[in-house]
PDB file of C-alpha atoms and ligand atoms in Angstrom:
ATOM      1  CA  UNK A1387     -80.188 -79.993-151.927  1.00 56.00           C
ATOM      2  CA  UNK A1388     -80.753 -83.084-149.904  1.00 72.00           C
ATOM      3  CA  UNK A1389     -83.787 -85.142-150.430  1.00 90.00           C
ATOM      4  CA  UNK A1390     -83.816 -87.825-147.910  1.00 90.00           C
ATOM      5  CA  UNK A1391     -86.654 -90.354-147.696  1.00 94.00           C
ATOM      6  CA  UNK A1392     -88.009 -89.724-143.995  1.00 96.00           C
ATOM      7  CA  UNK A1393     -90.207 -92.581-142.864  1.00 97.00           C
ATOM      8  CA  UNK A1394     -92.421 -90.749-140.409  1.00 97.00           C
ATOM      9  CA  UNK A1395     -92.969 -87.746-142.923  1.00 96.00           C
ATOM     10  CA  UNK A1396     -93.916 -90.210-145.640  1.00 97.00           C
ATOM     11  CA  UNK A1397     -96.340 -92.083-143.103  1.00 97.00           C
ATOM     12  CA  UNK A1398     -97.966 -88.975-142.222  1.00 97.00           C
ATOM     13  CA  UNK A1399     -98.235 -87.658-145.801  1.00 96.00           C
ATOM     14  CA  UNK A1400     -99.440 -90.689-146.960  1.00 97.00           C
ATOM     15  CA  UNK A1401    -102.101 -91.966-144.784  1.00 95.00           C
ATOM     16  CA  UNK A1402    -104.733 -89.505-146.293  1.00 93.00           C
ATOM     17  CA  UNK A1403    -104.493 -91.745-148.970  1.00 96.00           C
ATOM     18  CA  UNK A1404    -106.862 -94.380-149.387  1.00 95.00           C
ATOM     19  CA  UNK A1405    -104.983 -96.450-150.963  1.00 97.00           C
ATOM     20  CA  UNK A1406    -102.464 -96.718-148.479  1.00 98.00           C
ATOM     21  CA  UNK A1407    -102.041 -99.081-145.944  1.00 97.00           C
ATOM     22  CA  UNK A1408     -98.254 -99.553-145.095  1.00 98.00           C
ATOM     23  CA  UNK A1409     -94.754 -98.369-145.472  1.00 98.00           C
ATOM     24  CA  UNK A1410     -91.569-100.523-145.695  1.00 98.00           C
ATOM     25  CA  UNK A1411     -88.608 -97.987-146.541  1.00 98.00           C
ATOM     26  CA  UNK A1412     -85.392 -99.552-147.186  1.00 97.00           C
ATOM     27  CA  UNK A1413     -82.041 -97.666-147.552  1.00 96.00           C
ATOM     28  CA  UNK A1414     -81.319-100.148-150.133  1.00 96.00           C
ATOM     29  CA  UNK A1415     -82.656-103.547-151.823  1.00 97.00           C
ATOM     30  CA  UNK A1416     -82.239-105.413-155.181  1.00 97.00           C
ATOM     31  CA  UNK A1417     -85.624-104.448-156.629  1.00 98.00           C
ATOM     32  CA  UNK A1418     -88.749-103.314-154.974  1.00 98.00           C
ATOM     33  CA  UNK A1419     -90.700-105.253-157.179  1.00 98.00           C
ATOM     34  CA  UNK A1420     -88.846-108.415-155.824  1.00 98.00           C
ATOM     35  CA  UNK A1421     -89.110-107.022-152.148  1.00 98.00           C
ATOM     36  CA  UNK A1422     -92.778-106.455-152.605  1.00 98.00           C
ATOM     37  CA  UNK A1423     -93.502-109.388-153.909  1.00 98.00           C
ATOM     38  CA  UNK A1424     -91.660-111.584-151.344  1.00 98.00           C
ATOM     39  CA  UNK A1425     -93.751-109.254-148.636  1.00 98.00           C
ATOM     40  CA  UNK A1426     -97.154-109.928-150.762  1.00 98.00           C
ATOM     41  CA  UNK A1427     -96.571-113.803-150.574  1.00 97.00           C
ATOM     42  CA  UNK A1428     -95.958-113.832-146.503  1.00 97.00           C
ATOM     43  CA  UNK A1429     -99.290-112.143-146.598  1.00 97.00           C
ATOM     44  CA  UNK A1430     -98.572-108.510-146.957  1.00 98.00           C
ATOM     45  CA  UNK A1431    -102.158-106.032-147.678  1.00 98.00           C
ATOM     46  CA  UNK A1432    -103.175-104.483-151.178  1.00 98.00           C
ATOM     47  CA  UNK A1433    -101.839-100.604-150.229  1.00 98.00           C
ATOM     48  CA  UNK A1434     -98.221-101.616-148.751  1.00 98.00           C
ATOM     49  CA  UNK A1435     -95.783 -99.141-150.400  1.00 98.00           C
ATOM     50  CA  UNK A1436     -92.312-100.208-150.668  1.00 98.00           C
ATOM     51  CA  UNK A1437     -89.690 -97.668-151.137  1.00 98.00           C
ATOM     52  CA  UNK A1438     -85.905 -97.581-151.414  1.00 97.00           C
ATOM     53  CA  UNK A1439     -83.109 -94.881-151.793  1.00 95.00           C
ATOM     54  CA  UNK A1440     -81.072 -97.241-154.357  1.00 95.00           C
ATOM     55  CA  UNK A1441     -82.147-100.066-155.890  1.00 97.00           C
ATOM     56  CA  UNK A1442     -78.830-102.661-156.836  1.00 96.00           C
ATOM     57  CA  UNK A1443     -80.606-104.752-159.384  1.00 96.00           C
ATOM     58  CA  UNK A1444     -83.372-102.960-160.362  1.00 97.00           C
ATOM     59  CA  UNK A1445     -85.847-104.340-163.128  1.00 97.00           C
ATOM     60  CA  UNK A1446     -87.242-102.677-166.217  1.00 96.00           C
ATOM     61  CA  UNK A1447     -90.125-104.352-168.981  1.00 93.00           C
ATOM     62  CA  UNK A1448     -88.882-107.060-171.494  1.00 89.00           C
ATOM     63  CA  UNK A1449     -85.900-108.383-168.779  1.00 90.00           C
ATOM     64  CA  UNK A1450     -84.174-105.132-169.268  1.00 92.00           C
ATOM     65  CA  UNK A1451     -82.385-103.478-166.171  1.00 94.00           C
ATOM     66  CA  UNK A1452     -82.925-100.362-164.723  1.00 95.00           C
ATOM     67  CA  UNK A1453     -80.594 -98.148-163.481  1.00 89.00           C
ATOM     68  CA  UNK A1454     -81.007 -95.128-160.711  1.00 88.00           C
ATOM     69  CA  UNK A1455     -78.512 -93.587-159.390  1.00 87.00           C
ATOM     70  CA  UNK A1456     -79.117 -93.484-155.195  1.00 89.00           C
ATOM     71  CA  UNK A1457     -81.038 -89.924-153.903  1.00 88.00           C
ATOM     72  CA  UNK A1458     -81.592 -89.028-157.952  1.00 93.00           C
ATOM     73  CA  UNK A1459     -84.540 -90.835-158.615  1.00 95.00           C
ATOM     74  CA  UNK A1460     -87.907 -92.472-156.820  1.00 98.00           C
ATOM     75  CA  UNK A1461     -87.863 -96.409-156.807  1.00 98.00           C
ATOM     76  CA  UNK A1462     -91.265 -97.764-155.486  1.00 98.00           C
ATOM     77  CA  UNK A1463     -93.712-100.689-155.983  1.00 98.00           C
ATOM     78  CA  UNK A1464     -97.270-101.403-154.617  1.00 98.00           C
ATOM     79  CA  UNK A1465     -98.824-104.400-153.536  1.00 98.00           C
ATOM     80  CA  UNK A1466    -102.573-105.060-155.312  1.00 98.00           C
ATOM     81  CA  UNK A1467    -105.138-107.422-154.343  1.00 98.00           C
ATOM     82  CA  UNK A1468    -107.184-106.582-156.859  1.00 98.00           C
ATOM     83  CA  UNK A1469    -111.298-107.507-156.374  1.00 96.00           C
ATOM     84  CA  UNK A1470    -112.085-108.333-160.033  1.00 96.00           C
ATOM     85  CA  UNK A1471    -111.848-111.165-162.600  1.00 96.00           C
ATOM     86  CA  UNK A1472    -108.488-112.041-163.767  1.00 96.00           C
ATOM     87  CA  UNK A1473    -109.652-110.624-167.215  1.00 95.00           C
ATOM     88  CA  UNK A1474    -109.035-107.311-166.181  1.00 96.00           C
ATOM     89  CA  UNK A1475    -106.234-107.242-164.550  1.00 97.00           C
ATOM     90  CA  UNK A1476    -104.259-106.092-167.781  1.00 96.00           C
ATOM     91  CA  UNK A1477    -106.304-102.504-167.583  1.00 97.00           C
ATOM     92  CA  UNK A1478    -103.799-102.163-164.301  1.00 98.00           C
ATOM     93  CA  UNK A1479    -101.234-100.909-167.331  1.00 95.00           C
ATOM     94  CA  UNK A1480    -102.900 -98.484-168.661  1.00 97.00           C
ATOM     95  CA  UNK A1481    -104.796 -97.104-164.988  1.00 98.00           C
ATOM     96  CA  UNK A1482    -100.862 -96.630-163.594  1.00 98.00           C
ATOM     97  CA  UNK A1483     -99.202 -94.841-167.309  1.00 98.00           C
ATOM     98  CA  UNK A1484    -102.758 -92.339-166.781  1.00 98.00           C
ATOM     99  CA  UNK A1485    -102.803 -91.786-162.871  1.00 98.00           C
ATOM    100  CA  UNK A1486     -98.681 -91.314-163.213  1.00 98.00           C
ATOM    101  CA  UNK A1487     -98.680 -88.662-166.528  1.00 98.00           C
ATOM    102  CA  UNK A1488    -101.619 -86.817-164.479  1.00 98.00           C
ATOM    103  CA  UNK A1489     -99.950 -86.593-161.125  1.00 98.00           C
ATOM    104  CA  UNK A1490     -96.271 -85.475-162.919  1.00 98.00           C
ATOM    105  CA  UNK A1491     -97.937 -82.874-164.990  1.00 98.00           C
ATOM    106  CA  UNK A1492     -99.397 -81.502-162.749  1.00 98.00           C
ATOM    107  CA  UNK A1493     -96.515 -81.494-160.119  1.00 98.00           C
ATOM    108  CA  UNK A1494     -94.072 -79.824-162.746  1.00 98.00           C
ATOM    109  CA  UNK A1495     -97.078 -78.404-164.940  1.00 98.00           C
ATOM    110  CA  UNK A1496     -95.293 -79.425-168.313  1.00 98.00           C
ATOM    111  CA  UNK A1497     -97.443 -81.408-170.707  1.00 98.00           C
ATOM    112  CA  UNK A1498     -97.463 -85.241-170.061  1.00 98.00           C
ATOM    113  CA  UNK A1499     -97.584 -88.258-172.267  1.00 98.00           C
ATOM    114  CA  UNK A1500     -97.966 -92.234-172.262  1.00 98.00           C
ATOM    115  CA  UNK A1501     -96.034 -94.091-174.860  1.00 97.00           C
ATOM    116  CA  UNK A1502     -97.619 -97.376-174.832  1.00 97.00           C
ATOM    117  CA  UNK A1503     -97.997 -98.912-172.629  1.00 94.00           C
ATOM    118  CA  UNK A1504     -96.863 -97.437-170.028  1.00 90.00           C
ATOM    119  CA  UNK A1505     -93.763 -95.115-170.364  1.00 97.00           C
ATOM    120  CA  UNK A1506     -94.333 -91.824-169.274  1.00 98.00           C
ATOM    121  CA  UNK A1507     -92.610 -89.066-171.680  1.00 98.00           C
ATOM    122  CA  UNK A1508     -92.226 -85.174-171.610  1.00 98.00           C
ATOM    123  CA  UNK A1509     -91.825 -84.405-175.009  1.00 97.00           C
ATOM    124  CA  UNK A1510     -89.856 -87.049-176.527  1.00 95.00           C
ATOM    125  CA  UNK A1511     -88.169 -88.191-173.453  1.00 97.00           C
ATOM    126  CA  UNK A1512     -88.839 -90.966-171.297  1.00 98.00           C
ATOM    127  CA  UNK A1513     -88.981 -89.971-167.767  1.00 98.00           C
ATOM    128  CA  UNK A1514     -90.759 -92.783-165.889  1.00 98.00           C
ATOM    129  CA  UNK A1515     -91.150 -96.073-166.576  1.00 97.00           C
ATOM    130  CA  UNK A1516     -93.775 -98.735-164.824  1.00 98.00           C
ATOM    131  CA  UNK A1517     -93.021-102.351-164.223  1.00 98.00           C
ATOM    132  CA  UNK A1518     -96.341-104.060-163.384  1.00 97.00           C
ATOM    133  CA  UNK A1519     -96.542-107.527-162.618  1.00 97.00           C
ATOM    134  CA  UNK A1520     -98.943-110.074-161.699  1.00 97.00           C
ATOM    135  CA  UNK A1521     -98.384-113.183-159.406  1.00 97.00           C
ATOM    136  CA  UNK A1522    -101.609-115.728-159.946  1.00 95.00           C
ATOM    137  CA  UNK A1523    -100.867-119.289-158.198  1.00 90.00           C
ATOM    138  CA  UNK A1524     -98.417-117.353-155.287  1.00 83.00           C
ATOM    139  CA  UNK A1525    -101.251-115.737-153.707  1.00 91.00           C
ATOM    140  CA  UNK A1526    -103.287-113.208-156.401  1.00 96.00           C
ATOM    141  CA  UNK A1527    -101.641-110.671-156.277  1.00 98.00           C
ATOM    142  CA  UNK A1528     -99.505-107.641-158.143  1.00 98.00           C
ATOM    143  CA  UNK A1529     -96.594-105.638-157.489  1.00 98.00           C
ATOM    144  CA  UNK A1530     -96.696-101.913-159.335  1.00 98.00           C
ATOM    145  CA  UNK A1531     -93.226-100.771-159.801  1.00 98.00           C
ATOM    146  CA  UNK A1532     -92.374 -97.346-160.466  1.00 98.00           C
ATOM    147  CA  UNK A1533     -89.039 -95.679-161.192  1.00 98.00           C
ATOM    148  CA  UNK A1534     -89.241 -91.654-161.524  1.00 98.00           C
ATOM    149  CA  UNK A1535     -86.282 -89.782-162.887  1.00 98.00           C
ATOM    150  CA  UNK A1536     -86.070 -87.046-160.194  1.00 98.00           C
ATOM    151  CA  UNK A1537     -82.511 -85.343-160.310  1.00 96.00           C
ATOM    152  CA  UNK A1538     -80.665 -86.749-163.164  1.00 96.00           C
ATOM    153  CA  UNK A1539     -78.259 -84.553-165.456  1.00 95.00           C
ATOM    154  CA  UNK A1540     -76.104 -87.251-167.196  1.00 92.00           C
ATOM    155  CA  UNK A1541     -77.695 -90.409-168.083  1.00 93.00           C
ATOM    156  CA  UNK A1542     -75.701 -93.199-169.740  1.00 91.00           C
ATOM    157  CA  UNK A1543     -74.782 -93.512-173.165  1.00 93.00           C
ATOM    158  CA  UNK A1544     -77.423 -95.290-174.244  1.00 91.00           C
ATOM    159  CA  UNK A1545     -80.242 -93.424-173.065  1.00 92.00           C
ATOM    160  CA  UNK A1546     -78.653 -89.888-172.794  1.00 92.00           C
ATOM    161  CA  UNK A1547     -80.781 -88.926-175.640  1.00 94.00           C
ATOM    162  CA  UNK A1548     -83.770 -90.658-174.916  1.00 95.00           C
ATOM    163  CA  UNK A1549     -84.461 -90.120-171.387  1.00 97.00           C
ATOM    164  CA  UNK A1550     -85.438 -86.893-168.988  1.00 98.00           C
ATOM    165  CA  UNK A1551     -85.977 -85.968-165.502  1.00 98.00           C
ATOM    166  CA  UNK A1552     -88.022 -83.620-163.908  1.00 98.00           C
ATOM    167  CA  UNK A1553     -85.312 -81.574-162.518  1.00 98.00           C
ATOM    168  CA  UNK A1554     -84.750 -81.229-166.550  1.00 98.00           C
ATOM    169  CA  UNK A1555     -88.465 -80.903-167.289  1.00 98.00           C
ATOM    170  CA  UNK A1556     -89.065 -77.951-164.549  1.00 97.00           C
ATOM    171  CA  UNK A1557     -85.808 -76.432-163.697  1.00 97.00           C
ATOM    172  CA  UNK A1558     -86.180 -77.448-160.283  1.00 96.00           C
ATOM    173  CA  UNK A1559     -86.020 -80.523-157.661  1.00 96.00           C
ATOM    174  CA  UNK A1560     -88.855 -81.883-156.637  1.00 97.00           C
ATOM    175  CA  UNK A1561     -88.801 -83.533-153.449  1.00 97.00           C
ATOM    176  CA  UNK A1562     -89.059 -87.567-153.869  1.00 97.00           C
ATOM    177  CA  UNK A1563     -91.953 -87.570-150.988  1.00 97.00           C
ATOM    178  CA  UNK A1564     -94.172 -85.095-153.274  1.00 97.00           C
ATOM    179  CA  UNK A1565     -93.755 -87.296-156.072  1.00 98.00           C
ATOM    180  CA  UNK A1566     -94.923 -90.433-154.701  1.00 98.00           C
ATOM    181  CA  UNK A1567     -97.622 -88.664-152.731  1.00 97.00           C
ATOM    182  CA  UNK A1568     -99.056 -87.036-155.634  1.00 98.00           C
ATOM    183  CA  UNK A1569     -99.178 -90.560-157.773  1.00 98.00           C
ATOM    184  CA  UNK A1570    -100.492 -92.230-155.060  1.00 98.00           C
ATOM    185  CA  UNK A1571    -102.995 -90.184-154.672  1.00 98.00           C
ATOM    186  CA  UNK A1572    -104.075 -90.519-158.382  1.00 98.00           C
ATOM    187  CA  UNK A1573    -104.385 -94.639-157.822  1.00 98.00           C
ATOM    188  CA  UNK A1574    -106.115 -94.139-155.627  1.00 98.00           C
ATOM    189  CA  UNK A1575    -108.622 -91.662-156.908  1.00 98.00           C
ATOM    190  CA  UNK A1576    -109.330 -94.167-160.335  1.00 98.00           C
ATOM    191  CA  UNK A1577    -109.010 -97.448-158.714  1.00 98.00           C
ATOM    192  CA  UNK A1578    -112.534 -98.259-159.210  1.00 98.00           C
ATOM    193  CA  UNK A1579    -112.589 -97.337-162.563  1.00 98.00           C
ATOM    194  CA  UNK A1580    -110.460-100.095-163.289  1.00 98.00           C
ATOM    195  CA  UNK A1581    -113.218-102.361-163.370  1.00 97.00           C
ATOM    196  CA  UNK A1582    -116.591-100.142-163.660  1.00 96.00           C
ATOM    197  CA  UNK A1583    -115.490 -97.121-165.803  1.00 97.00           C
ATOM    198  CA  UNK A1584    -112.254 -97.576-167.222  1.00 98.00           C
ATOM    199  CA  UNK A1585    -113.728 -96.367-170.733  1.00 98.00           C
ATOM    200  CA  UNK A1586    -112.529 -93.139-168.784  1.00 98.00           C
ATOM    201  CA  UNK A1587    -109.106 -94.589-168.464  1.00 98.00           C
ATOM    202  CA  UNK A1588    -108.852 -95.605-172.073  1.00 98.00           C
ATOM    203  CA  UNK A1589    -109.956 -92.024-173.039  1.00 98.00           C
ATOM    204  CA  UNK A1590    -107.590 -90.567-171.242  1.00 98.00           C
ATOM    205  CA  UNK A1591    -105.039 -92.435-172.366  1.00 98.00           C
ATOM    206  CA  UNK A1592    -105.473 -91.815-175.798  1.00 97.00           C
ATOM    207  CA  UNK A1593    -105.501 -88.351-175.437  1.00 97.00           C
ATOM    208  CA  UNK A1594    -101.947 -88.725-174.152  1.00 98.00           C
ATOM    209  CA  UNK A1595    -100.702 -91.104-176.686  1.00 97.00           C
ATOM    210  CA  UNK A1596     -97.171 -90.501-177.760  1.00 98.00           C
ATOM    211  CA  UNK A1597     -97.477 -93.229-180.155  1.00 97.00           C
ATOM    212  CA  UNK A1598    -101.231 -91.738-181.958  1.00 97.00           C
ATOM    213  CA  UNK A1599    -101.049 -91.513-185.284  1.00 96.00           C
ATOM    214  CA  UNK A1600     -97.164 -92.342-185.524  1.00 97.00           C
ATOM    215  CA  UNK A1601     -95.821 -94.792-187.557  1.00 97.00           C
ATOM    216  CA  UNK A1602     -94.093 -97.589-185.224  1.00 97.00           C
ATOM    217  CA  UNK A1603     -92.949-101.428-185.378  1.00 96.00           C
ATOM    218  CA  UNK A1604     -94.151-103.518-182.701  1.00 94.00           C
ATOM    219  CA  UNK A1605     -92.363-106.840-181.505  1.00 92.00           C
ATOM    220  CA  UNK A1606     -94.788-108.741-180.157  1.00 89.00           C
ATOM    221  CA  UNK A1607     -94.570-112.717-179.361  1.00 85.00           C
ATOM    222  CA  UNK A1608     -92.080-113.592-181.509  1.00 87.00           C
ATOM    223  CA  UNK A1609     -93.478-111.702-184.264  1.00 91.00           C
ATOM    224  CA  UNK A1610     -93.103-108.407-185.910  1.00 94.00           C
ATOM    225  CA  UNK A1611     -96.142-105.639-186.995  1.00 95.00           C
ATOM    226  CA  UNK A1612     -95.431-102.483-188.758  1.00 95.00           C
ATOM    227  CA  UNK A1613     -98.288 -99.489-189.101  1.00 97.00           C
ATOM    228  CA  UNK A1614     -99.548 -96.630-187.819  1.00 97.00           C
ATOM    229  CA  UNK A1615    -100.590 -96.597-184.104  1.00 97.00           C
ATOM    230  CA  UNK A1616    -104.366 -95.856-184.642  1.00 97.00           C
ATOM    231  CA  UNK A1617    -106.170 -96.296-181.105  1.00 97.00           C
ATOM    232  CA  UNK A1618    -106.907 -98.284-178.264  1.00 97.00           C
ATOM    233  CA  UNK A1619    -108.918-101.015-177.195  1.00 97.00           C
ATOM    234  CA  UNK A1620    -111.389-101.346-174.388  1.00 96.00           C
ATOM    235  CA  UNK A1621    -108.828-103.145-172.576  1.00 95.00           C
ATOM    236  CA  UNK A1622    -106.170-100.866-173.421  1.00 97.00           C
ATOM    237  CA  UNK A1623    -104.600-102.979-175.607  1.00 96.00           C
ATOM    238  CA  UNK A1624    -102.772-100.765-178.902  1.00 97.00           C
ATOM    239  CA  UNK A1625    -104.703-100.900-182.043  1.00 97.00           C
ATOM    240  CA  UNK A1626    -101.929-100.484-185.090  1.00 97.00           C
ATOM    241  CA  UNK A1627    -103.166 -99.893-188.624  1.00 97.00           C
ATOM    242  CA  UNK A1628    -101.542-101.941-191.028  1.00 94.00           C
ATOM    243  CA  UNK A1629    -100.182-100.465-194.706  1.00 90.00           C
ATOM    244  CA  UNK A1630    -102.618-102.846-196.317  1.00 92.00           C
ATOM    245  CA  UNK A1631    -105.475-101.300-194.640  1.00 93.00           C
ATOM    246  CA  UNK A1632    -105.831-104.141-191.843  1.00 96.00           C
ATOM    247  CA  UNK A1633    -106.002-103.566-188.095  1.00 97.00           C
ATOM    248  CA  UNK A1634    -103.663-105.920-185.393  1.00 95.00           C
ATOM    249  CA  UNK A1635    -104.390-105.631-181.825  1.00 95.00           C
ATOM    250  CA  UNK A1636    -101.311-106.197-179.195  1.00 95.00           C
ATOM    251  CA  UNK A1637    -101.350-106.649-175.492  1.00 92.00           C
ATOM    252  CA  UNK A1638     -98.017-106.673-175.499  1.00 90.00           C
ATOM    253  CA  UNK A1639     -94.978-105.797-176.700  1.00 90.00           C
ATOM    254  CA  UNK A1640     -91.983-103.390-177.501  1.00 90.00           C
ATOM    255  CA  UNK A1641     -93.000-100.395-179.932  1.00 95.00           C
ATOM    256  CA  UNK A1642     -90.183 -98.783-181.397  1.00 93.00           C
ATOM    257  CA  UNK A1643     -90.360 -95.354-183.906  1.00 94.00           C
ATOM    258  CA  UNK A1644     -90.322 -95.752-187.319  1.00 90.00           C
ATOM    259  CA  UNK A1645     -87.909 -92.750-188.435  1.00 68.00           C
ATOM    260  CA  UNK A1646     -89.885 -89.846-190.290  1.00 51.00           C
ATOM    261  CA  UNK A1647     -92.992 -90.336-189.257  1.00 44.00           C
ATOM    262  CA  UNK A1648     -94.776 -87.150-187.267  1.00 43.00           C
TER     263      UNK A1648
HETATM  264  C1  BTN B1829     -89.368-100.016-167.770  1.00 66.17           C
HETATM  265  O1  BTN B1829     -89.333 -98.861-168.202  1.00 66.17           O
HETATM  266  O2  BTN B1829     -88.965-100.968-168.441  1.00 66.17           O
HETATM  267  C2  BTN B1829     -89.941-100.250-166.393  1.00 66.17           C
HETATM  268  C3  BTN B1829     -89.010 -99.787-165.316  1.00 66.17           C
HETATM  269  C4  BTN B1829     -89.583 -99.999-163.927  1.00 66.17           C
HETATM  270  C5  BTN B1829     -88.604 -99.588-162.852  1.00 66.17           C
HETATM  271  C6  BTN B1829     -89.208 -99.653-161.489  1.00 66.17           C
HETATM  272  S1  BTN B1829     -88.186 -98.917-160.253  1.00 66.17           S
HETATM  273  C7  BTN B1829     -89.164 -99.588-158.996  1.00 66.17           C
HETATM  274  C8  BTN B1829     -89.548-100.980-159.425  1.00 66.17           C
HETATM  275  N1  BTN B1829     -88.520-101.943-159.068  1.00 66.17           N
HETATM  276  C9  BTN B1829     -87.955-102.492-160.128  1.00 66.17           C
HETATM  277  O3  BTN B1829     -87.050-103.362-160.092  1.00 66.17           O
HETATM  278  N2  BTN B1829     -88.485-102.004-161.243  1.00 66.17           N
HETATM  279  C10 BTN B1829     -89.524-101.034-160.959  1.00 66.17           C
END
């Protein structure tokens, strides 16, 4: 079944969002990320969406790559010009993993969860992942990018066993324009609890925690923690349990499984 990206249906869709306040579709780019960012600098508003069919260089956390086949999966990235203190820009992790888990589950109603910090899993597959990033002395801004698996049936090698798309989750296709409607939609609707009410957020994300009560190894700085994943802090940051009893809190990092635990 086609699913073509249709500029004037996404406009009109997506301008009963708040949030929203521009399209740029492009049949192809390196990265939206990069593209948004370039468009942020040369003065671009908080709410332009940039969206492409295939992304050529596209960029995952930790300087990995990430890799979507063209028409199988949704590449997009926001620009934010977020109001509040620098201090809180962090939270914008953990307000994207909650606004995207809600949106997907209930677009392919199929439980939903965040592995920290901001992976988005159906049971133990990763189906979306969120590249956030935050440009200070270019202008204050961010660019929120999001890659949805839509369509895939083969992955490659390496993450054939680890990954999941919603075609796989629900049986069925689900048109790319639904998908980013229905997550946009979400930002939108929590936006301000970023800064007065993201308690809500942090809630909410804990309740969806993959990671909860799992034991996991966290690379973090240079540095390496091992523990149980135990909670989260007011900034979203992950709370692991140590074996000797101790607590570590990271705001960053790369949190792999520790085999045989829950
Ligand atoms: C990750 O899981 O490591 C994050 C992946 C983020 C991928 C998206 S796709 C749209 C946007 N453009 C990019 O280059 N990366 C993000």
């Amino acid at each position: 079944m086609q699913d073509s990206l249709d500029a004037a249906e996404l406009q009109v869709r997506l301008e009963k969002c708040g949030l929203f306040r521009g399209l740029h579709l492009v049949s192809s780019t390196g990265s939206t990320n990069d593209l948004a960012a370039k468009l942020a600098r040369e003065g671009a508003p908080e709410g332009l969406l940039v969206i492409t069919d295939e992304q050529t260089s596209g960029r995952g956390r930790l300087g990995r790559r990430w890799e979507a086949e063209p028409g199988e999966s949704l590449c997009f990235s926001l620009v934010l010009r977020p109001a509040f203190e620098l201090p809180v820009w962090p939270r914008l992790t953990t307000w994207a993993a909650v606004a995207v888990a809600q949106a997907l589950e209930e677009l392919v109603d199929q439980p939903s969860s965040v592995k920290w910090p901001n992976d988005i899993y159906f049971a133990d597959r990763k189906c979306v992942g969120i590249l956030t990033e935050t440009f200070i002395d270019q202008g204050r801004f961010a660019i929120l990018g999001i890659g949805v698996n839509i369509a895939q049936t083969n992955f490659p090698e390496e993450i054939k066993d680890k990954a999941c798309s919603l075609l796989q989750v629900c049986g069925k296709r689900v048109r790319r324009a639904e998908v980013v409607c229905a997550i946009m939609e979400r930002l939108h609707n929590s936006y301000f609890l970023v800064e007065n009410g993201f308690s809500e957020i942090v809630a909410e994300a804990e309740t969806r925690s993959f990671l909860k009560g799992r034991t996991v190894q966290v690379e973090t700085g240079g540095s390496t923690i091992r523990g149980v994943a135990h909670s989260l802090d007011a900034n979203g940051g992950l709370i692991i349990m140590r074996e000797d009893g101790g607590f570590e809190r990271v705001n960053s990092g790369e949190v792999n499984l520790m085999q045989f635990s829950r």
